[in-house]
Short mmCIF file of C-alpha atoms in Angstrom, two decimals:
data_model
loop_
_atom_site.label_atom_id
_atom_site.label_comp_id
_atom_site.label_asym_id
_atom_site.label_seq_id
_atom_site.Cartn_x
_atom_site.Cartn_y
_atom_site.Cartn_z
CA UNK Q 11 -42.18 2.01 35.11
CA UNK Q 12 -43.25 0.28 38.33
CA UNK Q 13 -41.41 2.08 41.13
CA UNK Q 14 -40.05 -1.14 42.64
CA UNK Q 15 -38.78 -2.23 39.22
CA UNK Q 16 -36.94 1.09 39.05
CA UNK Q 17 -35.48 0.39 42.50
CA UNK Q 18 -34.27 -2.97 41.20
CA UNK Q 19 -32.55 -1.27 38.26
CA UNK Q 20 -30.91 1.23 40.58
CA UNK Q 21 -29.85 -1.52 42.98
CA UNK Q 22 -28.19 -3.37 40.09
CA UNK Q 23 -26.42 -0.31 38.72
CA UNK Q 24 -25.10 0.67 42.15
CA UNK Q 25 -24.05 -2.92 42.97
CA UNK Q 26 -22.16 -3.11 39.66
CA UNK Q 27 -20.41 0.15 40.52
CA UNK Q 28 -19.45 -1.42 43.84
CA UNK Q 29 -18.10 -4.48 42.03
CA UNK Q 30 -16.10 -2.21 39.71
CA UNK Q 31 -14.59 -0.48 42.76
CA UNK Q 32 -13.57 -3.85 44.24
CA UNK Q 33 -11.91 -4.92 41.00
CA UNK Q 34 -10.12 -1.56 40.78
CA UNK Q 35 -8.82 -1.93 44.34
CA UNK Q 36 -7.49 -5.38 43.46
CA UNK Q 37 -5.78 -4.10 40.33
CA UNK Q 38 -4.16 -1.23 42.22
CA UNK Q 39 -2.79 -3.60 44.84
CA UNK Q 40 -3.16 -1.04 47.63
CA UNK Q 41 -5.07 -3.30 50.00
CA UNK Q 42 -5.23 -2.35 53.66
CA UNK Q 43 -6.79 -5.10 55.80
CA UNK Q 44 -8.00 -4.65 59.38
CA UNK Q 45 -10.40 -6.36 61.78
CA UNK Q 46 -13.57 -5.15 63.45
CA UNK Q 47 -15.58 -7.06 66.07
CA UNK Q 48 -13.42 -10.23 66.13
CA UNK Q 49 -10.25 -11.60 64.50
CA UNK Q 50 -12.28 -13.13 61.63
CA UNK Q 51 -14.36 -10.00 60.94
CA UNK Q 52 -12.30 -8.20 58.32
CA UNK Q 53 -12.69 -4.90 56.54
CA UNK Q 54 -10.50 -3.87 53.61
CA UNK Q 55 -9.80 -1.00 51.27
CA UNK Q 56 -12.09 -2.72 48.78
CA UNK Q 57 -15.01 -2.72 51.25
CA UNK Q 58 -14.68 1.03 51.73
CA UNK Q 59 -14.22 1.74 48.02
CA UNK Q 60 -17.31 -0.28 47.11
CA UNK Q 61 -19.31 1.38 49.87
CA UNK Q 62 -18.39 4.86 48.65
CA UNK Q 63 -19.35 4.00 45.07
CA UNK Q 64 -22.71 2.51 46.06
CA UNK Q 65 -23.74 5.15 48.57
CA UNK Q 66 -22.69 7.92 46.19
CA UNK Q 67 -24.76 6.51 43.33
CA UNK Q 68 -27.84 6.08 45.52
CA UNK Q 69 -27.52 9.57 47.01
CA UNK Q 70 -27.28 11.09 43.54
CA UNK Q 71 -30.31 9.21 42.22
CA UNK Q 72 -32.54 9.30 45.32
CA UNK Q 73 -31.34 11.82 47.91
CA UNK Q 74 -34.47 11.46 50.05
CA UNK Q 75 -34.00 7.74 50.72
CA UNK Q 76 -32.54 6.38 53.94
CA UNK Q 77 -29.38 4.27 53.88
CA UNK Q 78 -28.10 1.52 56.16
CA UNK Q 79 -24.66 0.24 55.23
CA UNK Q 80 -22.45 -2.21 57.09
CA UNK Q 81 -19.40 -0.02 56.56
CA UNK Q 82 -20.60 3.60 56.65
CA UNK Q 83 -23.61 3.30 58.93
CA UNK Q 84 -26.95 5.00 58.49
CA UNK Q 85 -28.53 8.07 56.95
CA UNK Q 86 -32.09 9.14 57.66
CA UNK Q 87 -34.55 9.66 54.83
CA UNK Q 88 -38.05 10.93 54.16
CA UNK Q 89 -39.21 8.81 51.20
CA UNK Q 90 -40.08 5.63 53.09
CA UNK Q 91 -37.40 3.65 51.22
CA UNK Q 92 -34.28 2.39 52.99
CA UNK Q 93 -31.29 1.03 51.10
CA UNK Q 94 -29.61 -1.82 52.99
CA UNK Q 95 -26.06 -2.39 51.79
CA UNK Q 96 -23.24 -4.83 52.28
CA UNK Q 97 -20.56 -3.55 49.90
CA UNK Q 98 -18.53 -6.76 50.16
CA UNK Q 99 -20.26 -9.74 51.71
CA UNK Q 100 -17.75 -12.51 52.34
CA UNK Q 101 -14.72 -10.36 53.18
CA UNK Q 102 -12.95 -13.28 54.88
CA UNK Q 103 -13.16 -15.19 51.58
CA UNK Q 104 -11.92 -12.10 49.74
CA UNK Q 105 -8.93 -11.76 52.06
CA UNK Q 106 -8.08 -15.44 51.49
CA UNK Q 107 -8.36 -14.96 47.71
CA UNK Q 108 -11.44 -17.13 47.43
CA UNK Q 109 -14.17 -16.22 44.95
CA UNK Q 110 -17.28 -16.52 47.16
CA UNK Q 111 -18.01 -12.87 47.86
CA UNK Q 112 -20.60 -10.48 46.49
CA UNK Q 113 -21.91 -6.94 46.52
CA UNK Q 114 -25.39 -6.75 48.09
CA UNK Q 115 -27.76 -3.80 47.64
CA UNK Q 116 -31.33 -4.17 48.88
CA UNK Q 117 -34.27 -1.78 49.25
CA UNK Q 118 -36.90 -1.95 51.98
CA UNK Q 119 -40.18 -0.17 52.47
CA UNK Q 120 -41.05 -0.62 56.10
CA UNK Q 121 -40.44 -4.30 56.85
CA UNK Q 122 -40.90 -5.37 53.23
CA UNK Q 123 -37.91 -6.30 51.06
CA UNK Q 124 -39.09 -4.71 47.82
CA UNK Q 125 -36.01 -4.81 45.59
CA UNK Q 126 -32.43 -5.93 45.51
CA UNK Q 127 -29.41 -6.87 43.47
CA UNK Q 128 -26.41 -9.12 44.03
CA UNK Q 129 -23.23 -8.99 41.95
CA UNK Q 130 -20.25 -11.33 42.13
CA UNK Q 131 -17.16 -9.28 41.18
CA UNK Q 132 -14.99 -12.25 40.20
CA UNK Q 133 -17.34 -13.53 37.49
CA UNK Q 134 -19.59 -10.55 36.87
CA UNK Q 135 -22.65 -12.72 37.53
CA UNK Q 136 -25.66 -10.79 38.82
CA UNK Q 137 -29.28 -11.15 39.86
CA UNK Q 138 -31.83 -8.41 40.49
CA UNK Q 139 -35.45 -8.28 41.60
CA UNK Q 140 -38.21 -5.76 42.14
CA UNK Q 141 -41.78 -5.06 41.07
CA UNK Q 142 -42.61 -8.75 41.03
CA UNK Q 143 -39.90 -9.61 38.51
CA UNK Q 144 -36.49 -11.24 38.87
CA UNK Q 145 -33.77 -11.52 36.26
CA UNK Q 146 -30.18 -12.69 36.12
CA UNK Q 147 -27.22 -12.54 33.80
CA UNK Q 148 -27.20 -16.32 33.49
CA UNK Q 149 -30.50 -18.17 33.18
CA UNK Q 150 -34.00 -17.64 34.54
CA UNK Q 151 -34.09 -17.45 38.35
CA UNK Q 152 -36.46 -19.88 40.09
CA UNK Q 153 -36.25 -21.66 43.43
CA UNK Q 154 -36.16 -25.44 43.20
CA UNK Q 155 -39.64 -26.12 44.50
CA UNK Q 156 -38.33 -29.16 46.37
CA UNK Q 157 -41.04 -30.84 48.46
CA UNK Q 158 -39.13 -33.73 50.05
CA UNK Q 159 -36.87 -32.98 53.00
CA UNK Q 160 -34.64 -35.91 52.03
CA UNK Q 161 -33.85 -34.16 48.73
CA UNK Q 162 -32.81 -30.85 50.30
CA UNK Q 163 -29.35 -29.38 49.91
CA UNK Q 164 -29.15 -26.39 52.22
CA UNK Q 165 -26.54 -23.81 52.98
CA UNK Q 166 -25.68 -22.28 56.30
CA UNK Q 167 -24.20 -19.03 57.55
CA UNK Q 168 -22.54 -19.18 60.97
CA UNK Q 169 -21.94 -16.03 62.98
CA UNK Q 170 -21.30 -15.42 66.65
CA UNK Q 171 -18.81 -16.44 69.29
CA UNK Q 172 -17.05 -19.80 69.42
CA UNK Q 173 -19.52 -21.39 71.85
CA UNK Q 174 -22.48 -20.45 69.67
CA UNK Q 175 -20.75 -21.69 66.54
CA UNK Q 176 -20.20 -25.10 68.14
CA UNK Q 177 -23.89 -25.26 69.06
CA UNK Q 178 -24.84 -24.29 65.51
CA UNK Q 179 -22.70 -27.14 64.21
CA UNK Q 180 -24.58 -29.50 66.55
CA UNK Q 181 -27.83 -28.40 64.89
CA UNK Q 182 -26.34 -29.10 61.46
CA UNK Q 183 -25.34 -32.56 62.65
CA UNK Q 184 -28.94 -33.09 63.78
CA UNK Q 185 -30.24 -32.01 60.37
CA UNK Q 186 -27.89 -34.09 58.21
CA UNK Q 187 -29.65 -37.47 58.60
CA UNK Q 188 -32.85 -35.89 57.26
CA UNK Q 189 -31.50 -34.04 54.19
CA UNK Q 190 -29.28 -34.72 51.19
CA UNK Q 191 -26.37 -32.49 52.27
CA UNK Q 192 -25.31 -28.97 53.16
CA UNK Q 193 -22.84 -26.37 51.95
CA UNK Q 194 -21.16 -23.38 53.58
CA UNK Q 195 -19.72 -20.73 51.29
CA UNK Q 196 -19.01 -18.05 53.89
CA UNK Q 197 -21.19 -15.47 52.11
CA UNK Q 198 -24.91 -15.06 52.77
CA UNK Q 199 -25.24 -13.07 49.54
CA UNK Q 200 -23.68 -15.84 47.45
CA UNK Q 201 -25.82 -18.49 49.13
CA UNK Q 202 -29.07 -16.56 48.63
CA UNK Q 203 -28.14 -15.95 45.01
CA UNK Q 204 -27.68 -19.72 44.62
CA UNK Q 205 -31.09 -20.36 46.22
CA UNK Q 206 -32.79 -17.94 43.82
CA UNK Q 207 -31.06 -19.63 40.88
CA UNK Q 208 -32.18 -23.11 41.98
CA UNK Q 209 -28.68 -24.27 42.89
CA UNK Q 210 -29.57 -24.73 46.58
CA UNK Q 211 -32.93 -25.43 48.21
CA UNK Q 212 -32.71 -23.47 51.46
CA UNK Q 213 -30.37 -21.03 53.19
CA UNK Q 214 -30.29 -20.64 56.98
CA UNK Q 215 -28.27 -17.85 58.54
CA UNK Q 216 -27.57 -17.67 62.27
CA UNK Q 217 -26.96 -14.25 63.80
CA UNK Q 218 -26.96 -12.42 60.47
CA UNK Q 219 -27.57 -8.70 60.06
CA UNK Q 220 -30.10 -7.17 57.69
CA UNK Q 221 -27.36 -5.92 55.35
CA UNK Q 222 -26.14 -9.51 54.93
CA UNK Q 223 -29.44 -10.70 53.51
CA UNK Q 224 -31.72 -7.80 52.42
CA UNK Q 225 -31.00 -8.06 48.70
CA UNK Q 226 -30.91 -11.86 48.88
CA UNK Q 227 -34.35 -12.01 50.48
CA UNK Q 228 -35.77 -9.80 47.73
CA UNK Q 229 -34.40 -12.00 44.94
CA UNK Q 230 -35.41 -15.30 46.60
CA UNK Q 231 -38.97 -14.08 47.13
CA UNK Q 232 -39.22 -12.84 43.54
CA UNK Q 233 -37.92 -16.22 42.34
CA UNK Q 234 -40.84 -18.01 44.01
CA UNK Q 235 -39.31 -18.69 47.41
CA UNK Q 236 -40.16 -17.59 50.91
CA UNK Q 237 -38.05 -15.97 53.61
CA UNK Q 238 -38.80 -15.84 57.31
CA UNK Q 239 -37.09 -14.47 60.37
CA UNK Q 240 -37.07 -16.61 63.51
CA UNK Q 241 -35.57 -16.36 66.96
CA UNK Q 242 -33.56 -19.32 68.17
CA UNK Q 243 -33.88 -20.87 71.62
CA UNK Q 244 -30.96 -18.72 72.80
CA UNK Q 245 -32.45 -15.52 71.33
CA UNK Q 246 -30.27 -15.42 68.22
CA UNK Q 247 -31.80 -14.01 65.01
CA UNK Q 248 -32.21 -16.68 62.34
CA UNK Q 249 -33.19 -16.19 58.71
CA UNK Q 250 -34.41 -19.08 56.58
CA UNK Q 251 -35.07 -18.62 52.86
CA UNK Q 252 -35.83 -20.96 50.01
CA UNK Q 253 -38.35 -23.46 48.68
CA UNK Q 254 -41.63 -23.09 50.58
CA UNK Q 255 -42.48 -26.76 51.22
CA UNK Q 256 -39.24 -27.56 53.04
CA UNK Q 257 -38.47 -24.26 54.74
CA UNK Q 258 -40.28 -24.80 58.04
CA UNK Q 259 -38.84 -28.28 58.83
CA UNK Q 260 -35.33 -26.90 58.29
CA UNK Q 261 -35.98 -23.73 60.29
CA UNK Q 262 -37.60 -25.56 63.20
CA UNK Q 263 -34.52 -27.70 63.70
CA UNK Q 264 -32.17 -24.75 63.16
CA UNK Q 265 -34.00 -22.73 65.81
CA UNK Q 266 -32.84 -25.10 68.55
CA UNK Q 267 -29.59 -23.13 68.94
#
């Protein structure tokens, strides 16, 4: 088996274990909720349970790999592969009992996003990619291939302090006359899954971390899309991913923040 295809299988298995841990935490009802960097940055019992399940599975299968997880931090490795994990992307949605959250497990080799899997615990929907292939529980993943900016429906992830968020909204207002519409789910993983499934054309994420998007980048690229990192005018990291023909016009406007 192609090694990256194996990484995709392992990403999917570990992400599903993380989703199982989240569902178990919900069933048990023992849900501790606290905040991290700001009042809207939550972490819960479910985040930690999913993280433990994922990291444990990866360590058992590939003990020489490095790990970078939002919740448990990093572990050095010697294999050249780094697992980049967000055990529950969209925790604010989760806390508010909304369904837009997902488990995200990606694998990198150097700067390349070589494999990844996303699982939505509420529905069980999943998508996984690696070794040049992408597959999903529901349907055949493929980006839309949209070529006209006026036909684009894009999604946006907003992170940062209040002043930055207002400036990001100004950029969205600047974009709206040129596109069909935009959506904001509150989960980069869910948005990138939607892009890979052809349900959105482009995702732009302001101030995101690698664990927010690593798996999503892998699946979008495998589904025929492109993903690029930019730096905004204020020095904020920006990721844009989706249909190749319309990515740059969206990203160029978004980078004005």
